[in-house]
Short mmCIF file of C-alpha atoms in Angstrom, two decimals:
data_model
loop_
_atom_site.label_atom_id
_atom_site.label_comp_id
_atom_site.label_asym_id
_atom_site.label_seq_id
_atom_site.Cartn_x
_atom_site.Cartn_y
_atom_site.Cartn_z
CA MET A 454 35.15 49.48 124.58
CA ASP A 455 36.74 51.71 127.19
CA VAL A 456 39.49 49.19 127.64
CA LYS A 457 40.10 49.18 123.90
CA LYS A 458 40.29 53.02 123.88
CA THR A 459 42.70 52.98 126.80
CA VAL A 460 44.90 50.40 125.12
CA LEU A 461 44.84 52.33 121.86
CA GLY A 462 45.69 55.56 123.73
CA ALA A 463 48.55 53.87 125.48
CA LEU A 464 49.85 52.50 122.19
CA LEU A 465 49.71 55.96 120.59
CA ILE A 466 51.61 57.51 123.51
CA GLY A 467 54.16 54.71 123.29
CA PHE A 468 54.54 55.28 119.57
CA ALA A 469 54.99 59.02 120.08
CA SER A 470 57.54 58.51 122.82
CA ILE A 471 59.54 56.08 120.70
CA PHE A 472 59.41 57.80 117.29
CA ILE A 473 58.23 61.42 117.52
CA ILE A 474 59.50 62.89 120.81
CA PRO A 475 63.14 61.77 120.32
CA ALA A 476 63.01 63.35 116.85
CA LEU A 477 62.12 66.80 118.19
CA PRO A 478 65.56 67.79 119.49
CA ALA A 479 67.07 66.60 116.21
CA MET A 480 64.65 68.83 114.31
CA ALA A 481 65.52 71.76 116.58
CA ALA A 482 69.21 71.08 116.08
CA SER A 483 68.92 71.00 112.31
CA ASP A 484 66.98 74.27 112.50
CA ASN A 485 69.78 75.80 114.57
CA ASN A 486 72.48 74.39 112.31
CA GLN A 487 71.10 76.50 109.48
CA TYR A 488 72.15 79.57 111.47
CA GLN A 489 75.25 78.13 113.12
CA HIS A 490 77.79 80.38 111.35
CA ALA A 491 75.59 83.48 111.59
CA GLU A 492 75.08 82.78 115.28
CA ARG A 493 78.82 82.61 115.84
CA LEU A 494 79.34 85.85 113.91
CA TYR A 495 76.59 87.50 115.98
CA ASP A 496 78.13 86.22 119.21
CA THR A 497 81.53 87.56 118.24
CA TYR A 498 80.76 90.96 116.80
CA CYS A 499 77.20 91.92 117.83
CA THR A 500 76.57 90.70 121.40
CA GLN A 501 78.97 93.29 122.87
CA CYS A 502 76.21 95.86 122.24
CA HIS A 503 73.08 93.90 121.26
CA GLY A 504 73.34 91.40 124.08
CA VAL A 505 73.56 87.72 124.81
CA ASN A 506 69.75 87.55 124.53
CA ARG A 507 69.77 89.69 121.35
CA ASP A 508 67.61 92.21 123.23
CA GLY A 509 69.79 95.34 122.97
CA ASN A 510 71.18 94.91 126.48
CA GLY A 511 74.81 94.07 125.73
CA ILE A 512 77.67 94.56 128.15
CA ASN A 513 78.42 97.96 126.54
CA SER A 514 74.81 99.15 126.35
CA THR A 515 74.65 100.83 129.75
CA ASN A 516 77.30 103.36 128.76
CA MET A 517 75.89 104.15 125.32
CA SER A 518 74.02 107.34 124.49
CA VAL A 519 71.75 105.46 122.08
CA GLN A 520 70.32 102.10 123.14
CA PRO A 521 71.28 99.32 120.70
CA ARG A 522 68.35 97.82 118.79
CA ASP A 523 66.45 94.96 120.38
CA HIS A 524 66.69 92.24 117.73
CA SER A 525 64.20 90.06 119.56
CA ASP A 526 61.43 92.67 119.21
CA PRO A 527 59.11 91.76 116.32
CA LYS A 528 57.49 95.20 116.45
CA GLY A 529 60.71 97.15 116.10
CA MET A 530 62.29 94.80 113.59
CA GLY A 531 59.23 93.88 111.54
CA ASP A 532 59.04 97.02 109.46
CA ILE A 533 62.71 97.08 108.49
CA PRO A 534 63.27 95.48 105.09
CA ASN A 535 66.06 92.95 104.65
CA SER A 536 67.87 95.33 102.31
CA GLU A 537 68.11 97.97 105.04
CA ILE A 538 69.27 95.44 107.64
CA ALA A 539 72.04 94.27 105.27
CA GLU A 540 72.95 97.87 104.41
CA VAL A 541 73.31 98.86 108.06
CA ILE A 542 75.44 95.81 108.89
CA LYS A 543 77.67 96.54 105.89
CA LYS A 544 77.91 100.33 106.02
CA GLY A 545 76.97 101.20 109.59
CA GLY A 546 74.15 103.15 111.23
CA LEU A 547 74.89 106.39 109.43
CA ALA A 548 74.00 104.72 106.11
CA ALA A 549 70.38 104.60 107.25
CA ASN A 550 70.45 107.84 109.26
CA LYS A 551 70.86 105.85 112.45
CA SER A 552 73.44 106.10 115.20
CA VAL A 553 77.17 106.43 114.54
CA LEU A 554 77.59 103.90 117.34
CA MET A 555 76.53 101.13 114.96
CA PRO A 556 79.77 100.66 113.02
CA ALA A 557 80.22 99.35 109.49
CA TRP A 558 81.18 95.67 109.39
CA GLY A 559 81.63 95.44 105.62
CA ASP A 560 85.42 95.16 105.90
CA ILE A 561 85.19 92.23 108.28
CA LEU A 562 82.11 90.32 107.04
CA ASN A 563 81.70 89.38 103.41
CA ASP A 564 78.43 89.78 101.48
CA GLU A 565 77.44 86.12 102.05
CA GLU A 566 77.97 86.45 105.80
CA ILE A 567 75.95 89.64 105.87
CA LYS A 568 73.17 87.82 104.04
CA GLU A 569 73.35 85.00 106.58
CA LEU A 570 73.22 87.47 109.47
CA THR A 571 70.20 89.23 107.93
CA ALA A 572 68.36 85.92 107.70
CA TYR A 573 69.43 85.10 111.24
CA LEU A 574 67.96 88.38 112.52
CA ARG A 575 64.67 87.42 110.90
CA HIS A 576 64.91 84.10 112.71
CA VAL A 577 65.63 85.88 116.03
CA CYS A 578 62.71 88.32 115.77
CA GLN A 579 60.38 85.83 114.03
CA CYS A 580 59.11 88.77 112.07
CA GLY A 581 59.22 90.64 108.79
CA SER A 582 57.32 90.31 105.57
CA ASP A 583 60.33 89.13 103.62
CA GLN A 584 61.67 86.68 106.19
CA MET B 1423 124.04 68.22 162.94
CA LYS B 1424 125.03 71.90 163.07
CA ARG B 1425 127.14 71.32 159.98
CA GLN B 1426 124.18 69.78 158.09
CA ILE B 1427 121.96 72.74 159.00
CA PHE B 1428 124.66 75.16 157.85
CA ILE B 1429 124.98 73.34 154.48
CA ALA B 1430 121.19 73.24 154.01
CA ALA B 1431 120.95 76.96 154.85
CA SER B 1432 123.76 77.78 152.46
CA ILE B 1433 122.12 75.85 149.61
CA SER B 1434 118.79 77.56 150.32
CA LEU B 1435 120.43 81.01 150.41
CA PHE B 1436 122.34 80.30 147.23
CA THR B 1437 119.20 79.12 145.43
CA THR B 1438 117.06 82.11 146.35
CA ALA B 1439 119.78 84.66 145.83
CA THR B 1440 120.85 83.40 142.41
CA PRO B 1441 119.75 85.99 139.86
CA VAL B 1442 117.66 84.76 136.96
CA LEU B 1443 119.88 84.63 133.93
CA ALA B 1444 119.02 86.76 130.92
CA GLU B 1445 118.58 83.75 128.70
CA ASP B 1446 115.89 82.52 131.07
CA GLY B 1447 113.33 84.89 129.54
CA ASP B 1448 112.67 82.34 126.82
CA SER B 1449 112.28 79.46 129.21
CA ILE B 1450 109.95 81.43 131.51
CA LEU B 1451 107.82 82.46 128.55
CA ASN B 1452 107.65 78.88 127.33
CA SER B 1453 106.89 77.38 130.72
CA LYS B 1454 104.58 80.01 132.24
CA CYS B 1455 103.09 82.01 129.34
CA SER B 1456 102.80 79.91 126.22
CA GLY B 1457 99.76 78.02 127.55
CA CYS B 1458 97.66 81.14 127.08
CA HIS B 1459 99.64 83.38 124.71
CA ALA B 1460 100.96 82.73 121.19
CA LEU B 1461 104.68 83.53 121.17
CA THR B 1462 105.08 82.73 117.51
CA LYS B 1463 102.64 83.58 114.72
CA PRO B 1464 100.03 80.81 114.50
CA ASP B 1465 99.13 79.33 111.12
CA ASP B 1466 95.48 79.55 112.10
CA LEU B 1467 94.21 83.07 112.75
CA SER B 1468 90.57 82.23 112.13
CA LEU B 1469 87.44 83.15 114.02
CA ASP B 1470 87.38 79.66 115.57
CA ARG B 1471 90.86 80.24 116.96
CA LEU B 1472 89.75 83.53 118.46
CA TRP B 1473 87.20 81.60 120.49
CA GLU B 1474 89.80 79.11 121.64
CA ARG B 1475 92.68 81.37 122.62
CA LYS B 1476 93.03 82.21 126.30
CA GLY B 1477 95.07 85.38 126.16
CA PRO B 1478 96.22 88.05 123.74
CA ASP B 1479 98.84 87.11 121.15
CA LEU B 1480 102.38 88.07 122.09
CA PHE B 1481 104.23 87.23 118.89
CA TYR B 1482 104.42 90.94 118.09
CA ALA B 1483 104.87 92.13 121.73
CA GLY B 1484 108.01 94.07 120.80
CA ASP B 1485 106.00 96.16 118.34
CA LYS B 1486 103.20 96.70 120.86
CA PHE B 1487 104.35 97.31 124.41
CA ASN B 1488 106.58 99.75 126.27
CA LYS B 1489 109.17 97.82 128.24
CA PRO B 1490 108.95 99.74 131.55
CA TRP B 1491 105.22 99.09 131.65
CA LEU B 1492 105.78 95.36 131.01
CA VAL B 1493 108.31 95.09 133.84
CA GLN B 1494 105.94 96.79 136.27
CA TRP B 1495 102.72 95.09 135.15
CA LEU B 1496 104.16 91.55 135.13
CA GLN B 1497 104.97 91.96 138.83
CA ALA B 1498 101.59 93.41 139.78
CA PRO B 1499 99.11 92.56 137.01
CA VAL B 1500 95.75 94.30 137.01
CA PRO B 1501 92.97 93.58 134.52
CA ILE B 1502 93.22 95.48 131.22
CA ARG B 1503 90.18 93.83 129.64
CA PRO B 1504 87.28 94.25 132.06
CA ALA B 1505 85.31 91.41 130.44
CA GLY B 1506 88.29 89.19 129.81
CA GLU B 1507 89.81 87.85 126.55
CA PHE B 1508 87.55 87.41 124.83
CA TYR B 1509 84.47 89.18 126.26
CA ARG B 1510 81.79 86.87 124.88
CA LYS B 1511 83.01 83.95 127.00
CA TYR B 1512 82.75 85.99 130.21
CA VAL B 1513 79.43 87.83 129.94
CA LYS B 1514 75.97 86.65 130.85
CA PRO B 1515 72.49 88.18 130.95
CA GLY B 1516 71.88 90.31 134.04
CA GLU B 1517 68.81 91.98 135.48
CA LYS B 1518 68.90 95.07 133.23
CA SER B 1519 71.76 94.34 130.88
CA ASP B 1520 74.51 91.76 130.32
CA ILE B 1521 77.02 91.57 133.15
CA ILE B 1522 80.52 90.22 133.56
CA ASP B 1523 80.63 86.75 135.04
CA SER B 1524 83.57 87.46 137.34
CA SER B 1525 83.56 83.89 138.66
CA LYS B 1526 85.03 82.86 135.29
CA LEU B 1527 87.81 85.44 135.21
CA LYS B 1528 91.14 84.21 136.50
CA PRO B 1529 93.86 86.56 137.80
CA HIS B 1530 97.01 86.82 135.68
CA PRO B 1531 100.03 85.10 137.31
CA LYS B 1532 102.62 87.36 138.95
CA LEU B 1533 106.29 87.26 138.21
CA SER B 1534 109.17 88.24 140.51
CA GLN B 1535 111.14 91.36 139.67
CA SER B 1536 114.01 89.42 138.15
CA GLU B 1537 111.66 87.22 136.14
CA ALA B 1538 109.65 90.29 134.95
CA GLU B 1539 112.84 91.98 133.77
CA VAL B 1540 114.12 89.07 131.69
CA VAL B 1541 110.66 88.25 130.35
CA ALA B 1542 110.16 91.90 129.31
CA ASP B 1543 113.56 91.84 127.62
CA THR B 1544 112.60 88.74 125.65
CA LEU B 1545 109.10 90.02 124.81
CA MET B 1546 110.64 93.17 123.33
CA THR B 1547 112.55 90.98 120.87
CA LEU B 1548 109.30 89.44 119.54
CA THR B 1549 108.47 91.44 116.45
CA ASP B 1550 106.52 90.48 113.43
CA SER B 1551 108.36 90.56 110.13
CA SER B 1552 105.29 91.39 108.03
CA ASN B 1553 105.21 95.10 108.92
CA LEU B 1554 102.02 94.94 110.96
CA ILE B 1555 102.88 98.26 112.52
CA GLU B 1556 103.44 101.41 110.50
CA LYS B 1557 106.57 102.74 112.18
CA GLY B 1558 106.95 106.47 112.55
CA LYS B 1559 103.36 107.26 111.52
CA PHE B 1560 102.34 109.02 114.74
CA LYS B 1561 103.52 112.58 114.57
CA GLY B 1562 103.33 113.16 118.32
CA GLU B 1563 101.43 116.42 118.17
CA LYS B 1564 99.63 117.47 121.31
CA VAL B 1565 95.88 117.10 121.14
CA SER B 1566 93.33 119.24 122.94
CA ALA B 1567 91.84 116.97 125.60
CA SER B 1568 88.30 118.26 125.05
CA MET B 1569 88.53 117.82 121.27
CA GLY B 1570 90.07 114.36 121.66
CA ARG B 1571 87.37 113.34 124.08
CA MET B 1572 84.63 114.56 121.77
CA PHE B 1573 86.00 112.41 118.94
CA PHE B 1574 86.61 109.45 121.24
CA THR B 1575 83.06 109.53 122.63
CA LYS B 1576 80.50 111.19 120.39
CA LEU B 1577 81.97 111.54 116.91
CA ARG B 1578 83.77 108.21 116.41
CA GLY B 1579 82.10 106.16 119.13
CA CYS B 1580 85.27 104.54 120.59
CA ALA B 1581 83.80 104.91 124.10
CA ALA B 1582 81.04 102.44 123.27
CA CYS B 1583 83.58 99.66 123.83
CA HIS B 1584 86.63 101.28 125.48
CA SER B 1585 86.91 103.26 128.70
CA ASP B 1586 89.04 106.42 128.73
CA SER B 1587 88.81 106.79 132.51
CA PRO B 1588 88.00 104.25 135.24
CA GLY B 1589 84.29 103.43 135.29
CA LYS B 1590 83.49 105.39 132.11
CA GLY B 1591 82.94 103.71 128.77
CA GLY B 1592 82.35 100.26 127.36
CA LEU B 1593 83.59 96.97 128.74
CA SER B 1594 84.08 94.64 125.78
CA ALA B 1595 87.49 96.06 124.84
CA PRO B 1596 90.74 96.93 126.68
CA GLU B 1597 90.70 100.02 128.91
CA LEU B 1598 92.68 102.83 127.34
CA TYR B 1599 93.37 105.07 130.32
CA THR B 1600 96.70 103.31 130.87
CA ALA B 1601 97.38 102.78 127.16
CA GLY B 1602 99.81 105.70 127.02
CA SER B 1603 102.30 103.93 129.24
CA ARG B 1604 101.34 100.44 128.05
CA LEU B 1605 101.42 100.79 124.28
CA GLN B 1606 103.72 102.26 121.64
CA PRO B 1607 102.05 105.20 119.86
CA ASP B 1608 102.65 103.67 116.41
CA TYR B 1609 100.92 100.50 117.56
CA ILE B 1610 97.88 102.52 118.72
CA TYR B 1611 97.87 104.32 115.36
CA SER B 1612 98.15 101.12 113.31
CA TYR B 1613 95.65 99.12 115.34
CA THR B 1614 93.10 101.94 115.25
CA LYS B 1615 93.57 102.26 111.49
CA HIS B 1616 93.10 98.56 110.71
CA PRO B 1617 92.52 96.23 113.69
CA GLN B 1618 92.14 93.10 111.54
CA LYS B 1619 95.50 93.62 109.87
CA ILE B 1620 97.04 92.93 113.26
CA ASP B 1621 94.42 90.59 114.77
CA PRO B 1622 92.44 89.16 111.85
CA ALA B 1623 89.22 88.01 113.55
CA VAL B 1624 89.08 90.60 116.34
CA TRP B 1625 85.68 92.09 117.31
CA MET B 1626 86.77 95.72 116.92
CA PRO B 1627 85.18 97.34 113.87
CA ARG B 1628 87.33 99.02 111.26
CA LEU B 1629 86.20 102.61 111.17
CA GLU B 1630 86.64 104.92 108.23
CA LEU B 1631 89.11 107.33 109.80
CA SER B 1632 90.97 110.15 108.12
CA GLU B 1633 94.68 110.73 108.76
CA GLN B 1634 93.66 113.66 111.02
CA ASP B 1635 91.30 111.37 112.97
CA LEU B 1636 94.06 108.80 113.46
CA GLN B 1637 96.54 111.41 114.68
CA ARG B 1638 93.94 112.97 116.98
CA LEU B 1639 92.73 109.69 118.50
CA THR B 1640 96.25 108.32 118.92
CA GLY B 1641 97.37 111.55 120.57
CA TYR B 1642 94.34 111.58 122.87
CA ILE B 1643 94.94 107.98 123.98
CA VAL B 1644 98.68 108.55 124.48
CA GLN B 1645 97.95 111.62 126.60
CA LEU B 1646 95.33 109.89 128.80
CA ASP B 1647 97.91 108.21 130.98
CA ALA B 1648 100.24 109.43 133.70
CA GLY B 1649 99.08 113.03 133.72
CA ARG B 1650 100.65 113.71 130.38
CA ASP B 1651 97.78 115.96 129.39
#
């Protein structure tokens, strides 16, 4: 009986290693592909202040009077509705009574890209009721 | 034997003493510069190309630079962009904030004086025909340094990305404390007004600036350099 269980266990592990485990990176990749364009936009325009790790610690952050928002923080990001996130990206911090240091990107990013970035920020923080 | 040494020495002297001909500016640019800089307007000015390019575009250099600065800088280049061109490829997470990965930054090649002079001459002939720069827009009025600085730092937020003195200000964009000798005032005005008109995918935001803002910021940047203020 024990031998049977061992054999069955070994077969299951073998099955997993052949079919399931190799599929995991592919699943992760397809998940990332959904945000590929938004990620590139973020890396180009946002990381200078919000950081490579999306944590508000960009290369410019040490000289700024107001710390850029930590996009990886579910607590700080969770209460902000998508509409406000999109509004701030498009019209800048002043549009939501936030810092002038967050500029308006509406001349550079189109509405679809702003929508993609908003969804990407939800993905980064893994938070928000309307994610 | 003595005769052979004399001939060899003469050839060597002749080779090193021969001045670089004016028409060599083109060939130097093509052989030494075109690998990193666009000398003619590329068809592709997309975001993907921004990630691939290795140096700033030079196809409108004649609208951008001041020639004396070019001649000097090409002989003794010092970094203008603290985090390279473009910043995202040269920064990495640090202990408290992102830091510049200086191991990735390569020094700009140096040119000899004669090379720098002919290259600067040729660069000044590279102008874009599509009126990227609004000529004659900067009025040249003197700006109060304290007022200019207040706009540059607090009110318009330029200092978040640019430094107006060594060690002060952001790092993702070119330093501006030498911009007065480096750049033509009308270029500063036009670029500040609409960065993407000149460099379509660039990471500088387009701010809503009034005509007074543009004059004030341009004047402040022009005055920063060489004790002009």
